[in-house]
Amino acid sequence: MTGYFSNLGGHPGQDMLHTGRAVFTEAYAVIPRGVMRDIVTSNLPHWTGTRAWIIARPLTGFAETFAQYVMEVGPGGGSDRPEPDPGAEGVIFVTDGALDLRLDGLPHLMTAGGYAYLPPGADWTVLNPGESSARFHWVRKRYAAVEGIDTPEAFFVNEADIAPVAMAGTEGRWATTRFVDPTDLRHDMHVNIVSFEPGGLIPFEETHVMEHGLYVLEGKAVYKLNRDWVEVEAGDFMWLRAFCPQACYAGGPGRFRYLLYKDVNRHPALTLGAL
């Protein structure tokens, strides 16, 4: 795999022009990498040597089902009490450095491309054992349990060990690295990686019930969001409301890849604000 974008932070000088691509609408939002500066980071309880860019959270008129963080943990930093909500499940995806993630006391060394699914109630801790900062995405969702269906088990894998699945009829120009079997109804969210080769595209306006969070890991493209074509590049984040039309054209010169969250495999709640 090529490198994953992870170079956030810093602060622009007073000689810089104010030009940006940040957009917040009723149907979608774009949080470009240029606004993810030091000044917008958050500190978190029971985490040391760590700062977080919280790029999605449940909010009226914004994300309904999930929260997403870009985490930066300095050498020796981490947490022995990382998850405050016992009903929350999580996905960790490492983009830089190394993490010692311990589940029930058993160590799992995660490096770039490493992926972990952590079910609700999991007993886990995390530490950066290296001499440089570790960076990873953390997606959190309140798990929607269903009577008669088991809660998924935790698992660890690396993207390099999974073969992408090409979209039918695209000759591999549009493919998805799936970390969970789509037919496994124990899972109520998927966090996958979608890849487009130069010239690849979504050739129609997808319009569906799933809410999306898309963090661009590599490359650049133009993305159709509702009525607008928006330029995006590595380090940008997009949120799409359920039923927001979307399409994509990856013009190159390199691959375009993003980490994709979506809520799946459950009936829509009939009460606003409910799971």
PDB file of C-alpha atoms in Angstrom:
ATOM      1  CA  MET A   1       0.000   0.000   0.000  1.00  0.00           C
ATOM      2  CA  THR A   2       1.091   3.562  -0.570  1.00  0.00           C
ATOM      3  CA  GLY A   3       1.143   5.998   2.328  1.00  0.00           C
ATOM      4  CA  TYR A   4      -2.057   7.135   4.006  1.00  0.00           C
ATOM      5  CA  PHE A   5      -2.515  10.863   4.485  1.00  0.00           C
ATOM      6  CA  SER A   6      -1.937  11.816   8.123  1.00  0.00           C
ATOM      7  CA  ASN A   7      -0.166  15.198   8.111  1.00  0.00           C
ATOM      8  CA  LEU A   8      -2.609  17.456   9.950  1.00  0.00           C
ATOM      9  CA  GLY A   9      -1.995  20.372  12.279  1.00  0.00           C
ATOM     10  CA  GLY A  10       0.192  23.448  12.144  1.00  0.00           C
ATOM     11  CA  HIS A  11      -1.073  26.994  11.794  1.00  0.00           C
ATOM     12  CA  PRO A  12      -1.028  29.332   8.774  1.00  0.00           C
ATOM     13  CA  GLY A  13       0.982  32.536   8.963  1.00  0.00           C
ATOM     14  CA  GLN A  14      -0.479  36.027   9.053  1.00  0.00           C
ATOM     15  CA  ASP A  15       0.684  36.529   5.470  1.00  0.00           C
ATOM     16  CA  MET A  16      -1.634  33.823   4.146  1.00  0.00           C
ATOM     17  CA  LEU A  17      -4.767  34.585   2.146  1.00  0.00           C
ATOM     18  CA  HIS A  18      -8.084  33.275   3.418  1.00  0.00           C
ATOM     19  CA  THR A  19      -9.125  30.827   0.736  1.00  0.00           C
ATOM     20  CA  GLY A  20     -10.788  27.582   1.666  1.00  0.00           C
ATOM     21  CA  ARG A  21     -13.195  24.867   0.619  1.00  0.00           C
ATOM     22  CA  ALA A  22     -15.103  24.255   3.849  1.00  0.00           C
ATOM     23  CA  VAL A  23     -18.834  23.781   3.220  1.00  0.00           C
ATOM     24  CA  PHE A  24     -21.680  22.997   5.617  1.00  0.00           C
ATOM     25  CA  THR A  25     -25.144  22.485   4.131  1.00  0.00           C
ATOM     26  CA  GLU A  26     -28.394  20.754   5.048  1.00  0.00           C
ATOM     27  CA  ALA A  27     -27.404  17.719   2.916  1.00  0.00           C
ATOM     28  CA  TYR A  28     -23.620  17.457   3.188  1.00  0.00           C
ATOM     29  CA  ALA A  29     -20.495  18.959   4.701  1.00  0.00           C
ATOM     30  CA  VAL A  30     -16.897  19.194   3.527  1.00  0.00           C
ATOM     31  CA  ILE A  31     -14.170  19.683   6.129  1.00  0.00           C
ATOM     32  CA  PRO A  32     -10.964  20.140   4.122  1.00  0.00           C
ATOM     33  CA  ARG A  33      -7.579  19.306   5.547  1.00  0.00           C
ATOM     34  CA  GLY A  34      -6.567  22.985   5.494  1.00  0.00           C
ATOM     35  CA  VAL A  35      -8.948  23.779   8.365  1.00  0.00           C
ATOM     36  CA  MET A  36      -7.779  20.884  10.579  1.00  0.00           C
ATOM     37  CA  ARG A  37      -5.220  23.051  12.386  1.00  0.00           C
ATOM     38  CA  ASP A  38      -3.816  22.912  15.902  1.00  0.00           C
ATOM     39  CA  ILE A  39      -6.415  25.365  17.165  1.00  0.00           C
ATOM     40  CA  VAL A  40      -9.361  23.031  16.447  1.00  0.00           C
ATOM     41  CA  THR A  41      -8.082  19.950  18.279  1.00  0.00           C
ATOM     42  CA  SER A  42      -9.711  18.463  21.379  1.00  0.00           C
ATOM     43  CA  ASN A  43      -8.260  16.901  24.517  1.00  0.00           C
ATOM     44  CA  LEU A  44     -10.051  13.802  25.767  1.00  0.00           C
ATOM     45  CA  PRO A  45     -10.598  12.486  29.334  1.00  0.00           C
ATOM     46  CA  HIS A  46      -8.304   9.620  30.374  1.00  0.00           C
ATOM     47  CA  TRP A  47      -6.035  10.065  27.328  1.00  0.00           C
ATOM     48  CA  THR A  48      -2.439  11.279  27.710  1.00  0.00           C
ATOM     49  CA  GLY A  49      -0.114  12.724  25.088  1.00  0.00           C
ATOM     50  CA  THR A  50      -3.044  12.828  22.683  1.00  0.00           C
ATOM     51  CA  ARG A  51      -5.014  15.293  20.631  1.00  0.00           C
ATOM     52  CA  ALA A  52      -8.055  14.668  18.456  1.00  0.00           C
ATOM     53  CA  TRP A  53      -9.715  16.278  15.490  1.00  0.00           C
ATOM     54  CA  ILE A  54     -13.391  15.396  15.982  1.00  0.00           C
ATOM     55  CA  ILE A  55     -14.767  15.606  12.442  1.00  0.00           C
ATOM     56  CA  ALA A  56     -18.242  14.134  12.988  1.00  0.00           C
ATOM     57  CA  ARG A  57     -20.561  13.853  15.974  1.00  0.00           C
ATOM     58  CA  PRO A  58     -24.292  13.296  16.432  1.00  0.00           C
ATOM     59  CA  LEU A  59     -25.857  16.711  15.950  1.00  0.00           C
ATOM     60  CA  THR A  60     -29.193  17.973  14.699  1.00  0.00           C
ATOM     61  CA  GLY A  61     -28.741  18.700  11.006  1.00  0.00           C
ATOM     62  CA  PHE A  62     -25.454  16.831  10.823  1.00  0.00           C
ATOM     63  CA  ALA A  63     -24.260  13.283  11.615  1.00  0.00           C
ATOM     64  CA  GLU A  64     -27.084  11.190  13.061  1.00  0.00           C
ATOM     65  CA  THR A  65     -25.483   7.819  13.731  1.00  0.00           C
ATOM     66  CA  PHE A  66     -21.752   8.123  14.424  1.00  0.00           C
ATOM     67  CA  ALA A  67     -18.750  10.097  15.607  1.00  0.00           C
ATOM     68  CA  GLN A  68     -15.393  10.124  13.853  1.00  0.00           C
ATOM     69  CA  TYR A  69     -12.028  11.264  15.187  1.00  0.00           C
ATOM     70  CA  VAL A  70      -8.588  11.708  13.692  1.00  0.00           C
ATOM     71  CA  MET A  71      -6.319  10.824  16.616  1.00  0.00           C
ATOM     72  CA  GLU A  72      -2.682  11.797  17.154  1.00  0.00           C
ATOM     73  CA  VAL A  73      -0.919  10.044  20.038  1.00  0.00           C
ATOM     74  CA  GLY A  74       2.599  11.068  20.996  1.00  0.00           C
ATOM     75  CA  PRO A  75       5.330   8.648  22.108  1.00  0.00           C
ATOM     76  CA  GLY A  76       4.273   6.946  25.331  1.00  0.00           C
ATOM     77  CA  GLY A  77       0.763   8.406  25.083  1.00  0.00           C
ATOM     78  CA  GLY A  78      -2.523   6.564  25.032  1.00  0.00           C
ATOM     79  CA  SER A  79      -5.313   5.542  27.365  1.00  0.00           C
ATOM     80  CA  ASP A  80      -6.264   2.783  29.782  1.00  0.00           C
ATOM     81  CA  ARG A  81      -9.899   3.998  29.685  1.00  0.00           C
ATOM     82  CA  PRO A  82     -10.406   4.996  26.030  1.00  0.00           C
ATOM     83  CA  GLU A  83     -14.138   4.403  25.482  1.00  0.00           C
ATOM     84  CA  PRO A  84     -16.522   6.217  27.859  1.00  0.00           C
ATOM     85  CA  ASP A  85     -19.750   4.631  26.534  1.00  0.00           C
ATOM     86  CA  PRO A  86     -20.285   0.908  27.266  1.00  0.00           C
ATOM     87  CA  GLY A  87     -22.892   0.768  24.484  1.00  0.00           C
ATOM     88  CA  ALA A  88     -20.514   2.036  21.804  1.00  0.00           C
ATOM     89  CA  GLU A  89     -18.750  -0.077  19.210  1.00  0.00           C
ATOM     90  CA  GLY A  90     -15.661   1.206  17.462  1.00  0.00           C
ATOM     91  CA  VAL A  91     -13.319   0.868  14.516  1.00  0.00           C
ATOM     92  CA  ILE A  92      -9.652   1.861  14.671  1.00  0.00           C
ATOM     93  CA  PHE A  93      -7.728   2.386  11.403  1.00  0.00           C
ATOM     94  CA  VAL A  94      -4.035   3.263  11.674  1.00  0.00           C
ATOM     95  CA  THR A  95      -2.503   5.631   9.113  1.00  0.00           C
ATOM     96  CA  ASP A  96       0.941   6.300  10.616  1.00  0.00           C
ATOM     97  CA  GLY A  97       3.180   4.953  13.371  1.00  0.00           C
ATOM     98  CA  ALA A  98       2.363   2.047  15.668  1.00  0.00           C
ATOM     99  CA  LEU A  99      -0.198   1.267  18.357  1.00  0.00           C
ATOM    100  CA  ASP A 100      -0.109  -1.354  21.079  1.00  0.00           C
ATOM    101  CA  LEU A 101      -3.839  -2.053  21.400  1.00  0.00           C
ATOM    102  CA  ARG A 102      -4.631  -4.509  24.170  1.00  0.00           C
ATOM    103  CA  LEU A 103      -7.925  -6.365  24.219  1.00  0.00           C
ATOM    104  CA  ASP A 104      -8.677  -8.268  27.422  1.00  0.00           C
ATOM    105  CA  GLY A 105      -5.011  -7.755  28.254  1.00  0.00           C
ATOM    106  CA  LEU A 106      -3.724  -9.424  25.073  1.00  0.00           C
ATOM    107  CA  PRO A 107      -1.432  -7.231  22.923  1.00  0.00           C
ATOM    108  CA  HIS A 108      -2.078  -6.450  19.258  1.00  0.00           C
ATOM    109  CA  LEU A 109       0.585  -4.361  17.522  1.00  0.00           C
ATOM    110  CA  MET A 110      -1.075  -2.245  14.840  1.00  0.00           C
ATOM    111  CA  THR A 111       0.864  -0.409  12.129  1.00  0.00           C
ATOM    112  CA  ALA A 112      -0.202   1.583   9.041  1.00  0.00           C
ATOM    113  CA  GLY A 113      -3.162  -0.154   7.401  1.00  0.00           C
ATOM    114  CA  GLY A 114      -4.076  -1.890  10.657  1.00  0.00           C
ATOM    115  CA  TYR A 115      -7.819  -2.219  11.337  1.00  0.00           C
ATOM    116  CA  ALA A 116      -9.567  -3.230  14.552  1.00  0.00           C
ATOM    117  CA  TYR A 117     -13.259  -3.754  15.249  1.00  0.00           C
ATOM    118  CA  LEU A 118     -14.151  -3.344  18.933  1.00  0.00           C
ATOM    119  CA  PRO A 119     -17.659  -4.427  20.019  1.00  0.00           C
ATOM    120  CA  PRO A 120     -19.647  -2.650  22.725  1.00  0.00           C
ATOM    121  CA  GLY A 121     -18.340  -3.361  26.185  1.00  0.00           C
ATOM    122  CA  ALA A 122     -14.897  -4.395  24.929  1.00  0.00           C
ATOM    123  CA  ASP A 123     -12.110  -4.149  27.516  1.00  0.00           C
ATOM    124  CA  TRP A 124      -9.327  -2.415  25.615  1.00  0.00           C
ATOM    125  CA  THR A 125      -6.429  -0.051  26.145  1.00  0.00           C
ATOM    126  CA  VAL A 126      -4.076   1.658  23.719  1.00  0.00           C
ATOM    127  CA  LEU A 127      -0.474   2.880  23.925  1.00  0.00           C
ATOM    128  CA  ASN A 128       1.968   4.369  21.440  1.00  0.00           C
ATOM    129  CA  PRO A 129       5.149   2.312  22.001  1.00  0.00           C
ATOM    130  CA  GLY A 130       7.209   4.128  19.365  1.00  0.00           C
ATOM    131  CA  GLU A 131       9.456   7.181  19.258  1.00  0.00           C
ATOM    132  CA  SER A 132       7.242   9.187  16.893  1.00  0.00           C
ATOM    133  CA  SER A 133       3.557  10.080  16.875  1.00  0.00           C
ATOM    134  CA  ALA A 134       0.953   7.496  15.909  1.00  0.00           C
ATOM    135  CA  ARG A 135      -2.108   8.608  13.945  1.00  0.00           C
ATOM    136  CA  PHE A 136      -5.344   6.751  13.431  1.00  0.00           C
ATOM    137  CA  HIS A 137      -9.037   7.123  12.713  1.00  0.00           C
ATOM    138  CA  TRP A 138     -11.521   6.185  15.408  1.00  0.00           C
ATOM    139  CA  VAL A 139     -15.145   5.670  14.362  1.00  0.00           C
ATOM    140  CA  ARG A 140     -17.683   5.264  17.172  1.00  0.00           C
ATOM    141  CA  LYS A 141     -21.326   4.229  16.937  1.00  0.00           C
ATOM    142  CA  ARG A 142     -23.955   3.237  19.495  1.00  0.00           C
ATOM    143  CA  TYR A 143     -24.558  -0.425  18.686  1.00  0.00           C
ATOM    144  CA  ALA A 144     -28.127  -1.282  17.651  1.00  0.00           C
ATOM    145  CA  ALA A 145     -28.731  -4.720  19.172  1.00  0.00           C
ATOM    146  CA  VAL A 146     -31.380  -7.012  17.672  1.00  0.00           C
ATOM    147  CA  GLU A 147     -33.089  -9.816  19.575  1.00  0.00           C
ATOM    148  CA  GLY A 148     -31.866 -13.191  18.339  1.00  0.00           C
ATOM    149  CA  ILE A 149     -28.754 -11.813  16.619  1.00  0.00           C
ATOM    150  CA  ASP A 150     -25.411 -12.048  18.387  1.00  0.00           C
ATOM    151  CA  THR A 151     -23.109  -9.090  18.962  1.00  0.00           C
ATOM    152  CA  PRO A 152     -20.033  -9.291  16.675  1.00  0.00           C
ATOM    153  CA  GLU A 153     -16.683 -10.359  18.078  1.00  0.00           C
ATOM    154  CA  ALA A 154     -13.617  -8.151  18.033  1.00  0.00           C
ATOM    155  CA  PHE A 155     -11.116  -8.717  15.239  1.00  0.00           C
ATOM    156  CA  PHE A 156      -7.813  -7.324  13.966  1.00  0.00           C
ATOM    157  CA  VAL A 157      -6.583  -7.283  10.369  1.00  0.00           C
ATOM    158  CA  ASN A 158      -4.446  -5.211   8.006  1.00  0.00           C
ATOM    159  CA  GLU A 159      -5.657  -3.773   4.725  1.00  0.00           C
ATOM    160  CA  ALA A 160      -2.637  -5.286   2.948  1.00  0.00           C
ATOM    161  CA  ASP A 161      -4.035  -8.759   3.684  1.00  0.00           C
ATOM    162  CA  ILE A 162      -7.443  -8.170   2.083  1.00  0.00           C
ATOM    163  CA  ALA A 163      -8.093  -8.310  -1.662  1.00  0.00           C
ATOM    164  CA  PRO A 164     -10.305  -5.452  -2.893  1.00  0.00           C
ATOM    165  CA  VAL A 165     -13.601  -6.446  -4.521  1.00  0.00           C
ATOM    166  CA  ALA A 166     -14.154  -4.760  -7.881  1.00  0.00           C
ATOM    167  CA  MET A 167     -17.524  -3.216  -8.672  1.00  0.00           C
ATOM    168  CA  ALA A 168     -19.155  -5.219 -11.456  1.00  0.00           C
ATOM    169  CA  GLY A 169     -18.420  -3.957 -14.944  1.00  0.00           C
ATOM    170  CA  THR A 170     -15.595  -1.603 -13.926  1.00  0.00           C
ATOM    171  CA  GLU A 171     -12.555  -3.808 -14.730  1.00  0.00           C
ATOM    172  CA  GLY A 172     -11.201  -2.952 -11.296  1.00  0.00           C
ATOM    173  CA  ARG A 173     -11.287   0.828 -11.726  1.00  0.00           C
ATOM    174  CA  TRP A 174     -13.736   1.042  -8.808  1.00  0.00           C
ATOM    175  CA  ALA A 175     -13.187  -1.399  -5.943  1.00  0.00           C
ATOM    176  CA  THR A 176     -13.910  -1.782  -2.220  1.00  0.00           C
ATOM    177  CA  THR A 177     -11.759  -3.283   0.501  1.00  0.00           C
ATOM    178  CA  ARG A 178     -14.364  -4.864   2.774  1.00  0.00           C
ATOM    179  CA  PHE A 179     -13.407  -5.613   6.358  1.00  0.00           C
ATOM    180  CA  VAL A 180     -16.797  -7.176   7.174  1.00  0.00           C
ATOM    181  CA  ASP A 181     -18.975  -9.558   5.175  1.00  0.00           C
ATOM    182  CA  PRO A 182     -21.924  -7.428   3.931  1.00  0.00           C
ATOM    183  CA  THR A 183     -24.349 -10.291   4.668  1.00  0.00           C
ATOM    184  CA  ASP A 184     -23.285 -10.574   8.332  1.00  0.00           C
ATOM    185  CA  LEU A 185     -26.315  -9.048  10.079  1.00  0.00           C
ATOM    186  CA  ARG A 186     -24.510  -8.873  13.405  1.00  0.00           C
ATOM    187  CA  HIS A 187     -22.825  -5.718  12.098  1.00  0.00           C
ATOM    188  CA  ASP A 188     -24.844  -2.505  11.986  1.00  0.00           C
ATOM    189  CA  MET A 189     -22.048  -0.429  10.442  1.00  0.00           C
ATOM    190  CA  HIS A 190     -19.374  -0.912   7.822  1.00  0.00           C
ATOM    191  CA  VAL A 191     -16.087   0.963   7.675  1.00  0.00           C
ATOM    192  CA  ASN A 192     -14.462   0.095   4.347  1.00  0.00           C
ATOM    193  CA  ILE A 193     -11.925   1.562   1.925  1.00  0.00           C
ATOM    194  CA  VAL A 194     -13.119   2.572  -1.541  1.00  0.00           C
ATOM    195  CA  SER A 195     -10.528   2.939  -4.318  1.00  0.00           C
ATOM    196  CA  PHE A 196     -10.713   4.459  -7.794  1.00  0.00           C
ATOM    197  CA  GLU A 197      -8.010   4.112 -10.405  1.00  0.00           C
ATOM    198  CA  PRO A 198      -7.384   7.223 -12.566  1.00  0.00           C
ATOM    199  CA  GLY A 199     -10.439   7.688 -14.750  1.00  0.00           C
ATOM    200  CA  GLY A 200     -12.667   5.610 -12.461  1.00  0.00           C
ATOM    201  CA  LEU A 201     -16.069   6.969 -11.578  1.00  0.00           C
ATOM    202  CA  ILE A 202     -19.429   6.420  -9.951  1.00  0.00           C
ATOM    203  CA  PRO A 203     -21.482   6.775 -13.129  1.00  0.00           C
ATOM    204  CA  PHE A 204     -24.833   7.583 -11.507  1.00  0.00           C
ATOM    205  CA  GLU A 205     -26.117   9.592  -8.553  1.00  0.00           C
ATOM    206  CA  GLU A 206     -26.259   7.179  -5.632  1.00  0.00           C
ATOM    207  CA  THR A 207     -29.241   8.088  -3.455  1.00  0.00           C
ATOM    208  CA  HIS A 208     -29.831   5.775  -0.503  1.00  0.00           C
ATOM    209  CA  VAL A 209     -30.784   5.436   3.145  1.00  0.00           C
ATOM    210  CA  MET A 210     -27.216   5.100   4.450  1.00  0.00           C
ATOM    211  CA  GLU A 211     -25.472   8.032   6.129  1.00  0.00           C
ATOM    212  CA  HIS A 212     -21.845   8.406   5.042  1.00  0.00           C
ATOM    213  CA  GLY A 213     -18.570   9.680   6.415  1.00  0.00           C
ATOM    214  CA  LEU A 214     -15.756   9.756   3.826  1.00  0.00           C
ATOM    215  CA  TYR A 215     -12.156  10.592   4.744  1.00  0.00           C
ATOM    216  CA  VAL A 216      -9.837  10.863   1.748  1.00  0.00           C
ATOM    217  CA  LEU A 217      -6.730   8.762   2.346  1.00  0.00           C
ATOM    218  CA  GLU A 218      -5.008   9.280  -0.994  1.00  0.00           C
ATOM    219  CA  GLY A 219      -5.290  11.247  -4.246  1.00  0.00           C
ATOM    220  CA  LYS A 220      -7.857  13.739  -5.454  1.00  0.00           C
ATOM    221  CA  ALA A 221     -11.155  13.763  -7.332  1.00  0.00           C
ATOM    222  CA  VAL A 222     -14.296  15.718  -7.990  1.00  0.00           C
ATOM    223  CA  TYR A 223     -17.235  14.487  -5.924  1.00  0.00           C
ATOM    224  CA  LYS A 224     -20.920  15.159  -6.599  1.00  0.00           C
ATOM    225  CA  LEU A 225     -22.673  16.136  -3.367  1.00  0.00           C
ATOM    226  CA  ASN A 226     -26.365  16.909  -3.724  1.00  0.00           C
ATOM    227  CA  ARG A 227     -26.394  19.552  -6.523  1.00  0.00           C
ATOM    228  CA  ASP A 228     -22.700  20.468  -6.366  1.00  0.00           C
ATOM    229  CA  TRP A 229     -19.450  19.138  -7.815  1.00  0.00           C
ATOM    230  CA  VAL A 230     -16.755  19.619  -5.169  1.00  0.00           C
ATOM    231  CA  GLU A 231     -12.993  19.136  -5.512  1.00  0.00           C
ATOM    232  CA  VAL A 232     -11.532  17.002  -2.741  1.00  0.00           C
ATOM    233  CA  GLU A 233      -8.047  15.712  -1.939  1.00  0.00           C
ATOM    234  CA  ALA A 234      -6.167  13.568   0.563  1.00  0.00           C
ATOM    235  CA  GLY A 235      -6.920  14.732   4.101  1.00  0.00           C
ATOM    236  CA  ASP A 236     -10.422  16.058   3.355  1.00  0.00           C
ATOM    237  CA  PHE A 237     -13.540  14.750   5.115  1.00  0.00           C
ATOM    238  CA  MET A 238     -17.059  14.584   3.687  1.00  0.00           C
ATOM    239  CA  TRP A 239     -20.294  13.905   5.537  1.00  0.00           C
ATOM    240  CA  LEU A 240     -23.366  12.915   3.512  1.00  0.00           C
ATOM    241  CA  ARG A 241     -26.849  12.867   4.940  1.00  0.00           C
ATOM    242  CA  ALA A 242     -29.073   9.887   4.181  1.00  0.00           C
ATOM    243  CA  PHE A 243     -30.446  10.178   0.622  1.00  0.00           C
ATOM    244  CA  CYS A 244     -27.931  12.877  -0.364  1.00  0.00           C
ATOM    245  CA  PRO A 245     -27.138  12.204  -4.057  1.00  0.00           C
ATOM    246  CA  GLN A 246     -23.496  11.366  -4.644  1.00  0.00           C
ATOM    247  CA  ALA A 247     -21.230  10.533  -7.569  1.00  0.00           C
ATOM    248  CA  CYS A 248     -17.498  10.665  -8.217  1.00  0.00           C
ATOM    249  CA  TYR A 249     -14.968  11.190 -10.988  1.00  0.00           C
ATOM    250  CA  ALA A 250     -11.345  10.360 -10.189  1.00  0.00           C
ATOM    251  CA  GLY A 251      -9.399  12.131 -12.906  1.00  0.00           C
ATOM    252  CA  GLY A 252      -5.951  11.203 -11.610  1.00  0.00           C
ATOM    253  CA  PRO A 253      -3.041  11.366 -11.953  1.00  0.00           C
ATOM    254  CA  GLY A 254      -2.933   8.780  -9.138  1.00  0.00           C
ATOM    255  CA  ARG A 255      -5.409   6.618  -7.272  1.00  0.00           C
ATOM    256  CA  PHE A 256      -8.230   8.157  -5.249  1.00  0.00           C
ATOM    257  CA  ARG A 257      -9.049   6.325  -2.019  1.00  0.00           C
ATOM    258  CA  TYR A 258     -11.215   7.037   1.006  1.00  0.00           C
ATOM    259  CA  LEU A 259     -12.220   5.484   4.311  1.00  0.00           C
ATOM    260  CA  LEU A 260     -16.002   5.069   4.192  1.00  0.00           C
ATOM    261  CA  TYR A 261     -18.432   4.785   7.115  1.00  0.00           C
ATOM    262  CA  LYS A 262     -22.054   3.772   6.591  1.00  0.00           C
ATOM    263  CA  ASP A 263     -24.861   2.486   8.803  1.00  0.00           C
ATOM    264  CA  VAL A 264     -26.315  -0.811   7.541  1.00  0.00           C
ATOM    265  CA  ASN A 265     -28.465  -3.885   8.232  1.00  0.00           C
ATOM    266  CA  ARG A 266     -31.129  -2.310  10.439  1.00  0.00           C
ATOM    267  CA  HIS A 267     -34.701  -1.046  10.045  1.00  0.00           C
ATOM    268  CA  PRO A 268     -34.979   2.746  10.055  1.00  0.00           C
ATOM    269  CA  ALA A 269     -36.062   4.002  13.472  1.00  0.00           C
ATOM    270  CA  LEU A 270     -39.582   5.448  13.406  1.00  0.00           C
ATOM    271  CA  THR A 271     -38.819   7.999  16.112  1.00  0.00           C
ATOM    272  CA  LEU A 272     -36.427  10.831  15.357  1.00  0.00           C
ATOM    273  CA  GLY A 273     -33.315  10.604  17.470  1.00  0.00           C
ATOM    274  CA  ALA A 274     -33.771   6.911  18.270  1.00  0.00           C
ATOM    275  CA  LEU A 275     -31.331   4.200  17.170  1.00  0.00           C
TER     276      LEU A 275
END
